[in-house]
Coordinates of C-alpha atoms in Angstrom, one line a residue:
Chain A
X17 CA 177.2 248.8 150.9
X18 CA 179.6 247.2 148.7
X19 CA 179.9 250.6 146.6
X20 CA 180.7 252.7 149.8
X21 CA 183.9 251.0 150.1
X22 CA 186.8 249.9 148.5
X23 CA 190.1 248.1 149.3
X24 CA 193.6 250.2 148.7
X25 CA 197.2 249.2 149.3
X26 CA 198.5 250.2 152.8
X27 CA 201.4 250.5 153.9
X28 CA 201.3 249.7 157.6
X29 CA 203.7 250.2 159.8
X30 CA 204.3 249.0 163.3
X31 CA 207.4 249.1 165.9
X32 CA 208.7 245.6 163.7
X33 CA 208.6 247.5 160.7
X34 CA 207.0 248.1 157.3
X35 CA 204.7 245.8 155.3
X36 CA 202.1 246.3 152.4
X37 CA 198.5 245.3 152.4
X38 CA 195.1 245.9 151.1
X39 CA 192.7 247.8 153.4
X40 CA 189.1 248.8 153.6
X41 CA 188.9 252.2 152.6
X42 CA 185.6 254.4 152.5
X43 CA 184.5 255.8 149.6
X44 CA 183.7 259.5 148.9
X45 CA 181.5 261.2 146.3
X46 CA 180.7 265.0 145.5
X47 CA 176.8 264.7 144.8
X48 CA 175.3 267.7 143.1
X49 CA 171.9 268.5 143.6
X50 CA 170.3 270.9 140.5
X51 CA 166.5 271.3 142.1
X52 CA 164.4 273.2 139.2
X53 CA 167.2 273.1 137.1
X54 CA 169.5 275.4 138.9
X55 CA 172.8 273.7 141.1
X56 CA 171.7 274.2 145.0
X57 CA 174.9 272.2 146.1
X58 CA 177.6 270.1 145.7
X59 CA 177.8 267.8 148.9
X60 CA 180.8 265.4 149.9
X61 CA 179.2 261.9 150.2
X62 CA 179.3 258.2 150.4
X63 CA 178.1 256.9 147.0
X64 CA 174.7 255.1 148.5
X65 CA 171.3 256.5 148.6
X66 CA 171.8 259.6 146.8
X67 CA 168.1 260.0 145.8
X68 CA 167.1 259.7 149.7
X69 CA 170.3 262.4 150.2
X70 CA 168.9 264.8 148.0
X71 CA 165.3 264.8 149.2
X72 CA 166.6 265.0 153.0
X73 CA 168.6 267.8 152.2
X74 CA 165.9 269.3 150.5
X75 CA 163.7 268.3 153.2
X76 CA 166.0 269.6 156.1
X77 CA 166.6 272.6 154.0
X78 CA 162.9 273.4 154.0
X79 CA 162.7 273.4 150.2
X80 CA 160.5 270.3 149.9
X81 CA 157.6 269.7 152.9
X82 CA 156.1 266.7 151.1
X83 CA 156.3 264.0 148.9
X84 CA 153.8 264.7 146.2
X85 CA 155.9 268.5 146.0
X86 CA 158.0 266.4 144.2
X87 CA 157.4 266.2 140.4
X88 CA 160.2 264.5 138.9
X89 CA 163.4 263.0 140.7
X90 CA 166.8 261.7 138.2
X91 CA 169.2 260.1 139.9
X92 CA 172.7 259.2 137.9
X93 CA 174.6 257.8 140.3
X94 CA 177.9 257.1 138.6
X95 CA 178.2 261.1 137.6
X96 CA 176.9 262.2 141.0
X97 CA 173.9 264.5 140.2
X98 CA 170.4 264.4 141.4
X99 CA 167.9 266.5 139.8
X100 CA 164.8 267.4 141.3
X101 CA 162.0 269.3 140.4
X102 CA 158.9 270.6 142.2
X103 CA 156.7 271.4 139.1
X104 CA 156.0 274.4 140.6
X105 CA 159.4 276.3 139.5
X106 CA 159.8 277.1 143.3
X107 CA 163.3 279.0 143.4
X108 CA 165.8 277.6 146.0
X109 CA 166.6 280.7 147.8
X110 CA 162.9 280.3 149.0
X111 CA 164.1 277.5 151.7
X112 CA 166.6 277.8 154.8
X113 CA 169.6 276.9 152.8
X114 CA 170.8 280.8 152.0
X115 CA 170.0 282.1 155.3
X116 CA 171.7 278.9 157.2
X117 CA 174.9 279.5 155.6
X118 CA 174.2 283.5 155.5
X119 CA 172.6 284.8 158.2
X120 CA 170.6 288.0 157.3
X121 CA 170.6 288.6 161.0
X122 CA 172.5 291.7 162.7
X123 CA 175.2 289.0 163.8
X124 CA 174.0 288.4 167.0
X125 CA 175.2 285.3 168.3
X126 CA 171.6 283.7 168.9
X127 CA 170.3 285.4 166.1
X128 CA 171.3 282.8 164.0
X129 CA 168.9 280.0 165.4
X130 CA 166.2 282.5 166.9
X131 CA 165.1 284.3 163.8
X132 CA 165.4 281.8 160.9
X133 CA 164.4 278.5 162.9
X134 CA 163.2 278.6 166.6
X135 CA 160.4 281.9 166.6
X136 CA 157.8 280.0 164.5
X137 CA 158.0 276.9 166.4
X138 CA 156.4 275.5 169.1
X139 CA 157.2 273.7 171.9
X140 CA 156.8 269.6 171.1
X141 CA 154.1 268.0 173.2
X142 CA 154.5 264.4 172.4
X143 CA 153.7 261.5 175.1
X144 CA 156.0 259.2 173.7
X145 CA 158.4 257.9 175.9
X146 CA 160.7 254.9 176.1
X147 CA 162.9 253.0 178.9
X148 CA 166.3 253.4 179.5
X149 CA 166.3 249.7 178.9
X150 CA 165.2 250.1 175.2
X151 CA 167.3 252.5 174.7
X152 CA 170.5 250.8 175.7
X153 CA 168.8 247.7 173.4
X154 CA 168.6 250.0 170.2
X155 CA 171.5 251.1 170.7
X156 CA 173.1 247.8 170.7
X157 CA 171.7 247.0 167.7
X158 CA 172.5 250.3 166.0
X159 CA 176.0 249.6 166.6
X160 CA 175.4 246.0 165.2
X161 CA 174.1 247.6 161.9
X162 CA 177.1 250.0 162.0
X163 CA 179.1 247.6 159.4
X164 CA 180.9 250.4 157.3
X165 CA 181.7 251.9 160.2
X166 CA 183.7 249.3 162.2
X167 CA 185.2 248.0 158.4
X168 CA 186.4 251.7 158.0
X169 CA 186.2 253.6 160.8
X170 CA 185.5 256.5 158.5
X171 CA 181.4 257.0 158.4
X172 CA 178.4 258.0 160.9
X173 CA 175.2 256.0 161.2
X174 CA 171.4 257.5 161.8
X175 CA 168.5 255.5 162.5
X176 CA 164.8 256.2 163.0
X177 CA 163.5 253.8 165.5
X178 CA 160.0 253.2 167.6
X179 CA 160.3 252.1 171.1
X180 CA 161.5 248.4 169.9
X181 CA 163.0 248.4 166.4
X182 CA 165.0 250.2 164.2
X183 CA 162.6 251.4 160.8
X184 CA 165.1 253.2 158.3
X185 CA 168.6 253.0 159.0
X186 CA 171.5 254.3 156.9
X187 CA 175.1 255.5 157.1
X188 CA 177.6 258.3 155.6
X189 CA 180.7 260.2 155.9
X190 CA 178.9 263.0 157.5
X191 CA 177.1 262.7 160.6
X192 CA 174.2 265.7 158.5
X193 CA 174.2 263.6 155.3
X194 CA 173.2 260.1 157.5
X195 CA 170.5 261.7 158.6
X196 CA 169.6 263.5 155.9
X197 CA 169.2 260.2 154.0
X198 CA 166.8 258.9 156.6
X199 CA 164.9 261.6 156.3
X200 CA 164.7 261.2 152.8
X201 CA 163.9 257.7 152.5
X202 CA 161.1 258.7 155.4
X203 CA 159.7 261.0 152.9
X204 CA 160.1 259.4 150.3
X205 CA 158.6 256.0 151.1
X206 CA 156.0 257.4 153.1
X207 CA 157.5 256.7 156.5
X208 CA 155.9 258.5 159.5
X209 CA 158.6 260.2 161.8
X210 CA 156.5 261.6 164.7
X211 CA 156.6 260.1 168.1
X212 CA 159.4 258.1 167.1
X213 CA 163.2 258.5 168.0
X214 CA 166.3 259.1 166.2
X215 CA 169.6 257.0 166.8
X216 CA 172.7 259.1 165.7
X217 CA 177.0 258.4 166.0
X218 CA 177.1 261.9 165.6
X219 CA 177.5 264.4 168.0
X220 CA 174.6 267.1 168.2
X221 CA 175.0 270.3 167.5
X222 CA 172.5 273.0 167.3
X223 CA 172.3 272.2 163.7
X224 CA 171.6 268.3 164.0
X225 CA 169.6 269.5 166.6
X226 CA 167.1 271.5 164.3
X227 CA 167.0 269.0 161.8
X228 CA 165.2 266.7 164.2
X229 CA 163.1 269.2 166.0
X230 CA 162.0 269.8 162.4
X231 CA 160.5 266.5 162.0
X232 CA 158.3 266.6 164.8
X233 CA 160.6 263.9 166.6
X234 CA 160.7 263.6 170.6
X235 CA 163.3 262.0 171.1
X236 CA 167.3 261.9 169.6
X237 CA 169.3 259.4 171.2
X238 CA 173.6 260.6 170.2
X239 CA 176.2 258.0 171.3
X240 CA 178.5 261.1 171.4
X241 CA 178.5 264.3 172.8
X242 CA 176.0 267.5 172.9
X243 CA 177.0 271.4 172.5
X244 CA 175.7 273.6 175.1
X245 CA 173.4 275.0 172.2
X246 CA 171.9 272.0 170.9
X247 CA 171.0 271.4 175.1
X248 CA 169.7 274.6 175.5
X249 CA 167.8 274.3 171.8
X250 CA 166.3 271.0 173.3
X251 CA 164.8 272.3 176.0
X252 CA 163.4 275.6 174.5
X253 CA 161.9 273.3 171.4
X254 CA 160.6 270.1 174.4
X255 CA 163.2 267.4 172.5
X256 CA 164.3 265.0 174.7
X257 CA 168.4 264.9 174.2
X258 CA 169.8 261.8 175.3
X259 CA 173.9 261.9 174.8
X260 CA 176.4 259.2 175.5
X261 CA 174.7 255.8 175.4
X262 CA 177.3 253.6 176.5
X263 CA 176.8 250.4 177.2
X264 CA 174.1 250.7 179.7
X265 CA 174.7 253.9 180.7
X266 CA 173.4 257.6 179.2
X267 CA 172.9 261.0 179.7
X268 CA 169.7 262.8 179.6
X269 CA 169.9 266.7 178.9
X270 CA 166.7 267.6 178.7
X271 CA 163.0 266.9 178.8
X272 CA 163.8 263.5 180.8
X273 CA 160.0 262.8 181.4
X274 CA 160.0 260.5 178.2
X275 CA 162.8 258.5 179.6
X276 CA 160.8 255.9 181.8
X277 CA 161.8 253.0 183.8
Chain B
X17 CA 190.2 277.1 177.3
X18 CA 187.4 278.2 179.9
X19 CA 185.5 280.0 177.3
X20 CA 185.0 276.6 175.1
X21 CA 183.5 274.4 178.0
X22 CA 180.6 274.7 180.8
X23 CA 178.9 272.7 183.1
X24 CA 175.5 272.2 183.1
X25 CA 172.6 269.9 185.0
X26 CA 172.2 266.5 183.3
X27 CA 170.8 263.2 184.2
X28 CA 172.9 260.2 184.5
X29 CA 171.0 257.2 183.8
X30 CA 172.6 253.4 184.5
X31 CA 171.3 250.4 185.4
X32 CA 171.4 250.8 189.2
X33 CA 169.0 254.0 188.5
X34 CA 169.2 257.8 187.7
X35 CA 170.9 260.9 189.8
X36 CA 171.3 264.3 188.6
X37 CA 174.7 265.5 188.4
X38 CA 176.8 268.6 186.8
X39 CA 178.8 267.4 183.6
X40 CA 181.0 269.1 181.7
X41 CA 179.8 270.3 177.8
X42 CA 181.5 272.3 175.2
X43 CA 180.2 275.2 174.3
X44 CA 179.3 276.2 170.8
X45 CA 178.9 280.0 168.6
X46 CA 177.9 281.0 165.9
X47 CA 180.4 282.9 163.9
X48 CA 179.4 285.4 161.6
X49 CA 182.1 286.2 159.4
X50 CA 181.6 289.9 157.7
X51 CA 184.3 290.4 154.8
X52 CA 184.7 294.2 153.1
X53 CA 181.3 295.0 154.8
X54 CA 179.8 292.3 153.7
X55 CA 178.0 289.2 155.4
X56 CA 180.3 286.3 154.0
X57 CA 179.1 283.1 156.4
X58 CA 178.4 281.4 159.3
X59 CA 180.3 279.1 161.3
X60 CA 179.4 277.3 164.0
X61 CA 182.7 276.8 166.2
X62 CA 183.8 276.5 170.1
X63 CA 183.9 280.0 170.9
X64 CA 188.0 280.6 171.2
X65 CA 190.3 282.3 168.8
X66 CA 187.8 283.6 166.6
X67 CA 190.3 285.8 164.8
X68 CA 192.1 282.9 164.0
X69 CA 189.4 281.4 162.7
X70 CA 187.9 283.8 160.4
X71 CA 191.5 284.5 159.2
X72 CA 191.9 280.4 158.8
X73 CA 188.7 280.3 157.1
X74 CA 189.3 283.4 154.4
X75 CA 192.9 281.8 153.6
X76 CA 191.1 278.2 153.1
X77 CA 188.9 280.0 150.9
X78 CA 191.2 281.9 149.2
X79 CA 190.5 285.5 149.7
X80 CA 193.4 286.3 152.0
X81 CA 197.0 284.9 150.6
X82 CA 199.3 287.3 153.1
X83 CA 199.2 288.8 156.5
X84 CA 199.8 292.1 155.1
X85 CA 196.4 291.8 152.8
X86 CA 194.3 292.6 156.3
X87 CA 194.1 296.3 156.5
X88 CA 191.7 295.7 159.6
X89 CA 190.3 293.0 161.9
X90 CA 187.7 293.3 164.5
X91 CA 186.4 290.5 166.9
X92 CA 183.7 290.9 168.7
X93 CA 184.2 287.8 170.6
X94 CA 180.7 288.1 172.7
X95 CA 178.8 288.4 169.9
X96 CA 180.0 286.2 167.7
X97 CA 181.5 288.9 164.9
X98 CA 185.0 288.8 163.3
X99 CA 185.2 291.5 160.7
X100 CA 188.3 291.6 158.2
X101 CA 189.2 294.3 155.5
X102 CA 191.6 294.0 152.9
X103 CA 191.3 297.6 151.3
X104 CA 191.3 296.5 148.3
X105 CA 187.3 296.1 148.6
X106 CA 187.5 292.5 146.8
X107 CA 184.7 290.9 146.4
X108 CA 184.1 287.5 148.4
X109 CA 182.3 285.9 145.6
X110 CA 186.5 286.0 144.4
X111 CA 187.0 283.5 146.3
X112 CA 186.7 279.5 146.3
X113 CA 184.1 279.6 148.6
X114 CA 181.3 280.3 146.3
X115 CA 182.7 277.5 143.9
X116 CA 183.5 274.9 146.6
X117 CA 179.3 275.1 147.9
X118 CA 178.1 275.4 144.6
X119 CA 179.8 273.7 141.4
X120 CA 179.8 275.3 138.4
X121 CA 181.2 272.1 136.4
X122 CA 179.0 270.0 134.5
X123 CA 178.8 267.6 137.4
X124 CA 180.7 265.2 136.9
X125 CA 182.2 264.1 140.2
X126 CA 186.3 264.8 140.0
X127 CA 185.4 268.3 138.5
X128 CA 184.6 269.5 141.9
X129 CA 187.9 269.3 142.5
X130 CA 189.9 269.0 139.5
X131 CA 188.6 272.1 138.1
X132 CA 188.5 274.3 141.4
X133 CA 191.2 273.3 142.7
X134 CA 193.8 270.7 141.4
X135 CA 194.4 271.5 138.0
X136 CA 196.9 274.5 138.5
X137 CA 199.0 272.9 141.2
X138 CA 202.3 271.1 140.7
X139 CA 202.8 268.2 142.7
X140 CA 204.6 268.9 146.0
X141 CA 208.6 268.1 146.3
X142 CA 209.3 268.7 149.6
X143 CA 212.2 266.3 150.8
X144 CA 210.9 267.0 154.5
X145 CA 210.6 263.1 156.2
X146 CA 210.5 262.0 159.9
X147 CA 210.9 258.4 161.1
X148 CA 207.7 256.2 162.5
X149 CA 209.0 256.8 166.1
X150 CA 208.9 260.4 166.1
X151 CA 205.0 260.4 164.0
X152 CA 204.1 258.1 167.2
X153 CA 205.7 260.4 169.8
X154 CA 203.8 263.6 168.0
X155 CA 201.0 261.9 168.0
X156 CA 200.8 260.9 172.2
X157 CA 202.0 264.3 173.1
X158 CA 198.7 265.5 170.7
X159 CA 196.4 263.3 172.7
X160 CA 198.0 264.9 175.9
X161 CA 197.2 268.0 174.7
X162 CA 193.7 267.6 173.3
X163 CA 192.3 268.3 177.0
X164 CA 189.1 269.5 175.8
X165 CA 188.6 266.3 174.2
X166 CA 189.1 264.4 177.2
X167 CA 186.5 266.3 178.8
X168 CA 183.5 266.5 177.1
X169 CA 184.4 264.2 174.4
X170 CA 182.6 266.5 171.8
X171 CA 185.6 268.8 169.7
X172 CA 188.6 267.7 167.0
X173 CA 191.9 269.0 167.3
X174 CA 194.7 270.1 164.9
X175 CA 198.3 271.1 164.9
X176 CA 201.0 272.3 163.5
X177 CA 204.2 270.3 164.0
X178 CA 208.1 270.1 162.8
X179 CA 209.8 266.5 163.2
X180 CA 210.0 266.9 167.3
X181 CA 207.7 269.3 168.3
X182 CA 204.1 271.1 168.3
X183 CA 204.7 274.1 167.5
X184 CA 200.6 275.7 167.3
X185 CA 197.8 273.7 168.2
X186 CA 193.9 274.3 168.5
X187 CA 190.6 272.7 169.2
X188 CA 186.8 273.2 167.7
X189 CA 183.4 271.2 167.8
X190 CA 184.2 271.4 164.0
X191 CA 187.5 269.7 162.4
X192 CA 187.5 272.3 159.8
X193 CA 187.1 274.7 162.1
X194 CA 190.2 273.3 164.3
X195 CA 192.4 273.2 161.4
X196 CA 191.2 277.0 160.2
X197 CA 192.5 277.9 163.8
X198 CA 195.9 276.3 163.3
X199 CA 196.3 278.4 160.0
X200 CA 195.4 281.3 160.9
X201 CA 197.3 281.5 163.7
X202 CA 199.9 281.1 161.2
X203 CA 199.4 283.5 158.9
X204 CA 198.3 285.6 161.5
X205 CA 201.9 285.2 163.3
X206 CA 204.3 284.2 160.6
X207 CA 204.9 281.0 161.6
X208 CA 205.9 279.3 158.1
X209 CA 203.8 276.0 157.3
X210 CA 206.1 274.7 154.2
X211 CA 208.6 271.5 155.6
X212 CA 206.4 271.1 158.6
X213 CA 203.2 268.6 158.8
X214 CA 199.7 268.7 160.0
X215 CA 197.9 266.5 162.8
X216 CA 194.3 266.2 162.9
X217 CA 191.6 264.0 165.0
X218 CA 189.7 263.8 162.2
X219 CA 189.1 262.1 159.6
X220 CA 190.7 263.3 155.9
X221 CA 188.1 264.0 153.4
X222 CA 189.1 265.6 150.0
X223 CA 188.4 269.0 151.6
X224 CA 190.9 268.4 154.3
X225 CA 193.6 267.2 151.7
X226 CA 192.8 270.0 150.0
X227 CA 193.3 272.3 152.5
X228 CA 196.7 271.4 153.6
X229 CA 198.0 270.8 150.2
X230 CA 197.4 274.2 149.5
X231 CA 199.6 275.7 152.1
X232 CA 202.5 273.3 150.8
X233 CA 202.7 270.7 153.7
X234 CA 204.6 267.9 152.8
X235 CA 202.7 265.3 155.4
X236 CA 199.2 265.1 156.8
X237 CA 198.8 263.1 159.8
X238 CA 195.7 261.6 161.2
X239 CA 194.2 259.5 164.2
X240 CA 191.5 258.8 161.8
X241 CA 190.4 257.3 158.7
X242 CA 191.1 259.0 155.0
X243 CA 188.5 258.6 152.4
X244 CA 189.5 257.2 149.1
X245 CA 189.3 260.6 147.1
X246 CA 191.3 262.0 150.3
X247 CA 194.1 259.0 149.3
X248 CA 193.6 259.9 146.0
X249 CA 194.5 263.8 145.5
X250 CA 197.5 262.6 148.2
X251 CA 198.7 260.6 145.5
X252 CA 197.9 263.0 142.7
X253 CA 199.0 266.4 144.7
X254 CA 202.2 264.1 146.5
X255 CA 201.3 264.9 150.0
X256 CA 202.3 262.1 152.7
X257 CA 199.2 260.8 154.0
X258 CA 199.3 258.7 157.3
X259 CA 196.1 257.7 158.8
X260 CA 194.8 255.4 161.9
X261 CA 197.7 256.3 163.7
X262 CA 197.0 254.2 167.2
X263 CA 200.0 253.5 170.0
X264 CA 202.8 252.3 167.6
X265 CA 201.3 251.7 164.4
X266 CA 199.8 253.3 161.5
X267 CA 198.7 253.3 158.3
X268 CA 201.0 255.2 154.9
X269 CA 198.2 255.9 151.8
X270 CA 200.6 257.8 149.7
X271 CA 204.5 258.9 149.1
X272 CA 205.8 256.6 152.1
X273 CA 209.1 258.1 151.2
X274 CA 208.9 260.4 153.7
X275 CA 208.2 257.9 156.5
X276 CA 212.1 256.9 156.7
X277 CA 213.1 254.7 159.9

């Protein structure tokens, strides 16, 4: 925490007038990640959990399915770099990452998610399910844990959760790279992620969307808004979107049978 | 305006119980951007001024300095397909695009961007200034604006302003996105950009700074929060950088001399 932010003089300025002060910035990084020795990605970042970044980004970038895939990991934090390597040379056009950022498809609007992500899938079956009670309780206590955020305004939170608790909780500039660190650490440490939820600030697109459908994960829980896409990519994948926990009040999108009282 | 939003069935859960109702959601598209015949990304955006956006996007990247480069531009808004020719047949790979996703500095963190992008530009002079009580006006009159906002709470917005007015404004699900749409539609139009500022919903990351420093704005605006490498290439590239601007007060990170009462 106390290396994701920093204080820096201010001026601050109000109908009285001028004055200068120190305020809590957040900080940013650009992490690389070289996986079998050849640079994937450079990533904007808050400087935390950079080894759980880089394995959920692998992970979310379907370059990395499992933990023992992973042969070597070197983290050096002060240059920003992570190196992984899967032992098994695996080249990194192999995962998602190419085709995300450039589709192969015949620019079809739907294309895009259809061919690369949604075909092979099928639709989630999970009997979790949780009340709306619990939900508005995690929530709570998301926001609690949300410290960078209300010190800086400037960083999104993602937490996997069971019914009662928050498990692995962590924070970043960007609403992909929070969760991509929990992911990471789930991986990493061996955390199962199905039939559990995900807490996010974020708002969820089609892409957030995927990320979680990915995981085998039920439920995603946004205390923002959805797109139309991720919605309709929720329903065709059986995710349960729940969007704009407010106090205690939500929205449920899709698949509301896991939503309980 | 219609295009980005649509109403859909959702559930509204609160403590008193659950009804279903129609809420409003903003819509979002994949954007396949083919440059010179070839596939160069895609973008997922809220499906408006797509021509904007892919011209936004190739100028932010660097392959398209002038109006008069684009020998051809074709939207195909439906399916999500802006095509753009220069004639020249350049290469995309010409551009920063390439270098911005994937480094090719040792990894050290500032050479993502000192190397890319910083090293070759001159600090800006611009003598441009406003007072506090016109950034504050600006800014309310942007809020009013920002309907789609209001409504489905799930895009960023961005404008162009002089000292008194908004002079091109635009929304997206994405804040890069929203600020891609405000220069392309000038460059598109020939609005000129230098002695004006930009305001933004979002937050200021580097890539942001970035982005308006390279079109020569004097002073970024933002409702937001700036990270610290955002403060720090405003201070190195001498942009204005105003941040958390809320009612009457905000906060000056860099070159307050243009902030005059």
């Amino acid at each position: 925490m106390a290396d994701s932010i920093e204080r820096l003089p201010v001026r601050r300025i109000t109908r009285e007038g001028g004055k200068n002060i120190r305020d809590t910035v957040t900080r940013e990084l650009p992490l690389t990640i070289i996986f079998n020795n050849r640079e994937l990605v450079t990533l904007l970042c808050s400087p935390v959990d950079l080894r759980y970044l880089a394995i959920g980004f692998l992970t979310s970038g379907g370059l990395i399915g499992h933990r023992d895939e992973i042969k070597g990991i070197l983290a050096d934090d002060s240059r920003g770099v992570v190196r992984v390597e899967t032992g098994d040379g695996k080249d990194p056009d192999a995962g998602l990452l190419t085709k995300r950022l450039i589709t192969s498809g015949c620019g079809k609007g739907t294309a895009f998610y259809n061919v690369v992500d949604v075909k092979n899938r099928t639709v989630m079956k999970s009997d979790f399910s949780i009340s709306p009670s619990d939900v508005f309780t995690l929530v709570r206590e998301f926001q609690n844990r949300s410290q960078l955020f209300k010190s800086t305004g400037g960083v999104h939170s993602a937490a996997l959760c069971d019914a009662g608790n928050i498990l692995v909780f962590n924070e970043d500039i960007g609403r992909h790279n929070a969760l991509d660190k929990v992911f990471g650490e789930c991986l990493w440490e061996d955390i199962p992620t199905a039939d559990r939820l995900i807490v996010t600030s974020g708002r969820v697109s089609s892409e957030i969307l995927l990320k979680v459908a990915r995981r085998d994960i039920p439920v995603l829980v946004s205390r923002s808004a959805p797109t139309d896409l991720g919605i309709k990519l929720a329903n065709d994948l059986g995710v349960t979107l729940v969007g704009f926990v407010r106090g205690e009040r939500m929205n449920v999108y899709s698949h509301e049978r896991r939503i309980t009282a």
